[in-house]
Amino acid sequence: MIDFRSDTVTKPSKAMLDAMMTAPVGDDVFGEDPTINALENLVAEMFAMEAALFCPSGTMTNQIAIKAHTQPGDEIICDILSHVYQYEGGGIAFNSGCSVKLIQGNKGRITASQVEESINNANDVHKPISKLVSLENTSNRGGGCCYNFNDMLAIQEVCKKNNLLLHLDGARIFNALVAKKETPTQYGKTFNSISVCLSKGLGAPVGSVLLGNKNFIQKARRIRKVFGGGMRQAGVLAAAGIYALQNNINRLAQDHLHAKQIEQALQKKDFIGEIFPVETNIIIFEIKGKYTASEFIALLKENNILAIAISNTQVRFVVHLDITESMVQQTLEVIKKL
Ligand SMILES: *Cc1c(COP(=O)(O)O)cnc(C)c1O
């Protein structure tokens, strides 16, 4: 099976497993796991941020950040397609007791003026206190598209001017870095907190890292424990993350190229409607005419290709490190004859 359902389906390679098997470990709740400490230092240094915290998932790093930045009753400003709003089980309300101001952005991306218009008057007792802006780069539900860096800087300016904190859901930050030729330190200077996933394009089996200043990460460490995310000899997992950061970043360009090739094959089919601009490893497209989205998925499956329908009319392909050159060629052949 050629599995395009998500970049979370990758399995650890032999070399990654070797790194996991030989990792020195200790009790991380005591701060004594040398491999987790090494991973946290590595990521903090990459982004030039003060401190980092290893967590089991990207949902947890996002939710810890929201909890640490807010008080119950505060409001978070984000795009309507945001993972933090759509796909984290109502965690903003459940964990932090916050409300959300949703912005209709452009494929998951919002602008500084939209943020500015969404800020409540802090002196109006009717209104929740606007506290945090959350951006997502790349945007998952926006088809893996990227922000222009200057647009994020403009949002940072609005946040500073209005005493708002700025969080980045960087589940696929490395896809954006590679596609836009940006550096992690640019991001470190722009955001109060960043969540980075190791288990998406980077190919680790488990794990995300939360970044911020020392005070924030100290608070986050307490919240991680409360959320049940204090792990013990989890250096075996952190070792996979270190391996991924050392070996699997530059190769993301290959995934982006493969995604482009698939996009080009889809463009030639009359039953394909809008294809979201393919900038990284995600291809979201509309199915029309002779197939419904679920019929199209079933047809792909008969041809040993797995993808998912994200709505009644939209299908998503995600390219990742377990998708080989020959799997892409096979996929292009199948698309051609449908
Ligand atoms: C996958 C993802 C996350 C985190 O997901 P987990 O499965 O909890 O690790 C967060 N944000 C975005 C945009 C994602 O795609």
XYZ file of C-alpha atoms and ligand atoms in Angstrom:
353
model
C 0.000 0.000 0.000
C 1.184 3.513 -0.852
C 0.029 5.486 2.152
C -0.671 9.182 1.541
C -3.147 9.531 4.439
C -0.764 11.506 6.628
C 2.900 12.212 7.314
C 2.292 10.653 10.739
C 2.287 7.107 9.269
C 6.083 6.881 8.883
C 7.842 4.033 10.682
C 11.257 4.451 12.367
C 14.131 3.412 10.087
C 16.784 0.881 11.141
C 19.253 3.708 11.852
C 16.673 5.582 13.929
C 15.858 2.419 15.890
C 19.589 1.872 16.541
C 19.829 5.414 17.948
C 16.820 4.679 20.191
C 18.230 1.355 21.419
C 21.546 2.869 22.488
C 20.238 6.117 24.043
C 21.299 6.816 27.645
C 18.169 7.349 29.762
C 17.080 8.537 33.214
C 13.952 9.804 34.962
C 12.863 12.900 33.032
C 10.410 14.071 35.716
C 13.545 14.406 37.885
C 15.206 16.166 34.912
C 17.671 13.272 34.695
C 17.205 11.896 31.202
C 20.389 12.897 29.338
C 18.900 12.223 25.905
C 15.794 14.334 26.560
C 17.996 17.100 27.973
C 20.147 16.896 24.834
C 17.086 17.097 22.559
C 15.659 20.073 24.474
C 19.021 21.875 24.279
C 19.409 21.054 20.597
C 16.013 22.457 19.602
C 16.305 25.520 21.872
C 19.690 26.311 20.310
C 18.427 25.787 16.761
C 15.677 28.347 17.288
C 17.803 30.543 19.572
C 15.141 30.333 22.278
C 15.929 30.045 25.988
C 14.377 26.701 26.804
C 12.468 23.700 25.477
C 10.180 20.930 26.746
C 9.759 17.460 25.214
C 6.135 16.261 25.120
C 4.307 13.207 23.765
C 2.302 15.067 21.092
C 1.782 18.305 19.224
C -1.682 18.571 20.704
C -0.069 18.594 24.137
C 2.576 21.207 23.250
C -0.118 23.494 21.773
C -2.490 22.974 24.692
C 0.240 23.509 27.293
C 1.232 26.747 25.543
C -2.369 27.981 25.552
C -2.777 27.061 29.230
C 0.504 28.721 30.224
C -0.263 31.946 28.329
C -3.869 32.476 29.467
C -6.357 32.679 32.349
C -9.900 31.247 32.136
C -12.150 33.727 30.327
C -9.376 35.076 28.099
C -9.754 34.936 24.331
C -7.490 33.420 21.693
C -7.354 34.794 18.158
C -6.734 32.288 15.347
C -7.775 31.242 11.845
C -10.978 29.200 11.613
C -9.056 26.256 10.096
C -6.496 26.129 12.928
C -5.569 22.730 14.322
C -5.775 24.202 17.863
C -9.458 24.954 17.236
C -10.579 22.206 14.815
C -8.636 19.122 15.825
C -7.716 19.248 19.496
C -10.995 18.050 20.964
C -12.164 21.435 22.194
C -9.031 21.611 24.337
C -8.997 25.422 24.385
C -12.260 25.336 26.351
C -11.616 22.028 28.152
C -8.109 22.741 29.404
C -7.884 26.520 29.565
C -11.504 27.761 29.825
C -10.832 30.249 27.044
C -13.012 31.490 24.213
C -11.849 31.837 20.639
C -12.159 34.643 18.089
C -12.107 32.893 14.725
C -10.737 34.658 11.665
C -11.662 33.732 8.113
C -8.154 33.727 6.676
C -6.599 32.764 3.366
C -5.955 29.001 3.420
C -5.274 29.048 7.136
C -3.267 32.267 7.144
C -4.421 35.484 8.799
C -3.182 39.065 8.437
C -2.046 41.733 10.876
C -5.089 43.900 10.113
C -7.443 40.957 10.714
C -5.743 40.404 14.071
C -5.997 44.101 14.907
C -9.738 44.153 14.121
C -10.278 41.101 16.350
C -8.833 42.553 19.539
C -11.452 43.365 22.164
C -11.483 46.655 24.042
C -9.837 45.719 27.350
C -11.889 48.380 29.186
C -15.219 46.914 28.058
C -16.331 44.556 30.848
C -18.663 42.750 28.437
C -15.774 41.399 26.422
C -13.339 38.570 27.050
C -9.748 39.769 27.349
C -7.820 39.187 24.116
C -4.640 37.464 25.240
C -3.067 35.206 22.647
C -2.722 34.969 18.872
C -2.009 31.497 17.483
C -0.615 31.040 13.970
C -0.038 27.767 12.096
C 2.833 27.345 9.630
C 2.550 25.412 7.417
C -1.233 25.370 7.536
C -2.458 21.770 7.601
C -6.075 22.408 6.534
C -4.850 25.154 4.205
C -3.051 22.548 2.086
C 0.417 22.952 3.564
C 0.779 26.554 2.460
C 3.267 28.885 4.127
C 3.150 32.390 5.524
C 5.353 35.078 4.025
C 7.695 35.883 6.861
C 6.938 39.610 6.718
C 3.255 38.911 7.326
C 4.165 37.148 10.575
C 6.424 40.057 11.558
C 3.518 42.447 10.996
C 1.354 40.289 13.277
C 4.139 40.329 15.885
C 4.050 44.154 15.764
C 0.286 44.220 16.376
C 0.739 41.794 19.278
C 3.467 43.895 20.884
C 1.426 47.076 20.512
C -1.616 45.465 22.130
C -0.001 43.317 24.832
C -0.888 40.062 23.130
C 1.259 36.943 23.185
C 2.086 35.119 19.949
C 2.196 31.314 19.622
C 3.191 29.270 16.579
C 1.774 25.820 15.895
C 4.823 24.676 13.961
C 3.801 21.051 13.514
C 5.330 21.345 10.021
C 7.684 24.273 10.643
C 10.566 22.427 8.958
C 8.543 22.059 5.756
C 8.091 25.839 5.773
C 11.775 26.455 6.550
C 12.889 24.260 3.662
C 10.281 25.568 1.191
C 10.852 29.250 1.967
C 14.591 28.995 2.744
C 14.095 30.532 6.182
C 16.078 29.921 9.373
C 14.744 28.693 12.739
C 16.284 31.705 14.531
C 14.018 34.068 12.563
C 11.100 32.246 14.169
C 12.706 32.205 17.606
C 12.844 36.000 17.551
C 9.234 36.385 16.428
C 7.170 34.114 18.672
C 6.690 33.851 22.440
C 6.234 30.100 22.051
C 6.646 27.541 19.281
C 5.402 23.966 19.058
C 7.483 21.716 16.799
C 6.420 18.173 15.797
C 9.025 15.448 15.410
C 6.445 12.864 14.345
C 5.258 14.493 11.103
C 7.629 15.105 8.201
C 10.708 14.429 10.308
C 9.682 10.795 10.725
C 10.082 10.188 14.467
C 7.490 7.784 15.928
C 6.509 10.058 18.836
C 7.111 13.512 20.161
C 6.883 17.270 19.962
C 8.943 20.045 21.491
C 7.627 23.275 23.011
C 9.912 26.325 22.952
C 9.854 29.584 24.888
C 11.681 31.587 27.539
C 12.860 30.010 30.821
C 9.877 31.188 32.886
C 7.401 29.974 30.326
C 9.014 26.548 30.022
C 9.164 26.179 33.822
C 5.423 26.849 33.925
C 4.914 24.515 30.959
C 6.786 21.725 32.767
C 4.323 21.959 35.659
C 1.344 21.941 33.275
C 2.768 18.957 31.380
C 2.783 17.025 34.670
C -0.823 18.062 35.416
C -1.877 16.989 31.893
C -0.321 13.572 32.555
C 2.561 14.085 30.173
C 5.453 13.700 32.603
C 7.348 10.751 31.154
C 10.169 8.806 32.767
C 12.904 7.038 30.717
C 11.578 8.600 27.521
C 15.071 9.262 26.187
C 14.447 6.333 23.833
C 11.838 8.558 22.162
C 13.955 11.713 22.316
C 16.776 9.817 20.589
C 14.474 9.303 17.599
C 13.822 13.045 17.605
C 17.535 13.894 17.670
C 18.152 11.433 14.843
C 15.299 13.014 12.847
C 16.632 16.551 13.339
C 20.126 15.494 12.295
C 19.108 13.478 9.240
C 15.628 14.246 7.966
C 15.314 17.999 7.495
C 16.954 18.666 4.141
C 15.259 15.690 2.511
C 11.870 17.402 2.965
C 12.646 19.141 -0.350
C 12.223 15.702 -1.973
C 8.708 15.387 -0.502
C 7.837 18.842 -1.829
C 9.023 17.852 -5.308
C 6.954 14.641 -5.166
C 3.887 16.639 -4.110
C 4.368 18.941 -7.103
C 4.565 15.941 -9.461
C 1.303 14.583 -8.087
C -0.307 18.023 -8.397
C 0.702 18.175 -12.063
C -0.813 14.737 -12.757
C -4.068 15.772 -11.041
C -4.288 19.026 -13.026
C -4.768 16.989 -16.226
C -7.945 15.256 -14.960
C -11.380 16.692 -15.710
C -12.902 15.283 -12.508
C -10.517 17.344 -10.371
C -11.667 20.851 -9.425
C -9.710 23.356 -7.336
C -6.288 22.186 -6.197
C -4.926 24.224 -3.286
C -1.551 25.750 -4.213
C 1.055 23.058 -3.468
C 3.908 24.698 -1.560
C 5.090 21.822 0.627
C 4.082 18.177 1.197
C 0.270 18.398 1.252
C -2.097 18.261 -1.726
C -5.741 19.142 -1.100
C -8.056 19.008 -4.093
C -11.717 19.025 -4.996
C -13.421 16.069 -6.694
C -16.271 16.810 -9.110
C -18.109 15.171 -12.018
C -17.875 11.407 -12.328
C -16.690 10.594 -8.789
C -17.610 11.619 -5.267
C -14.688 12.029 -2.855
C -15.438 8.689 -1.188
C -15.772 6.876 -4.557
C -12.431 8.340 -5.588
C -10.817 7.148 -2.328
C -12.251 3.653 -2.882
C -10.921 3.589 -6.435
C -7.459 4.620 -5.260
C -7.566 1.854 -2.675
C -8.255 -0.747 -5.392
C -5.010 0.522 -6.886
C -3.121 0.161 -3.580
C -3.148 3.882 -2.818
C -4.448 5.284 0.460
C -5.646 8.886 0.835
C -8.344 10.536 2.933
C -11.479 12.530 2.174
C -11.382 15.641 4.360
C -14.903 16.661 3.312
C -17.625 15.346 0.966
C -15.839 16.941 -1.971
C -12.197 17.249 -0.913
C -9.373 14.715 -0.868
C -5.978 15.060 0.803
C -2.642 13.465 -0.087
C 0.320 13.938 2.241
C 3.814 13.038 1.022
C 6.416 11.887 3.563
C 9.709 10.070 4.008
C 8.272 6.581 3.569
C 6.986 7.552 0.107
C 9.707 6.505 -2.332
C 10.448 7.732 -5.832
C 8.985 4.529 -7.307
C 5.792 4.854 -5.243
C 5.355 8.355 -6.693
C 5.887 7.031 -10.237
C 3.308 4.284 -9.591
C 0.861 6.896 -8.247
C 1.327 9.104 -11.329
C 0.530 6.069 -13.549
C -2.639 5.289 -11.588
C -3.858 8.897 -11.736
C -3.200 9.000 -15.490
C -5.511 6.048 -16.177
C -8.423 7.032 -13.892
C -0.476 17.006 13.624
C -0.655 18.387 14.028
C -0.593 18.787 15.366
C -0.340 17.852 16.523
O -0.830 16.607 16.383
P -0.504 15.383 17.345
O -1.085 14.255 16.596
O -1.167 15.655 18.631
O 0.988 15.289 17.509
C -0.746 20.120 15.660
N -0.945 21.015 14.686
C -0.986 20.682 13.396
C -1.162 21.744 12.370
C -0.859 19.354 13.017
O -0.918 19.034 11.728
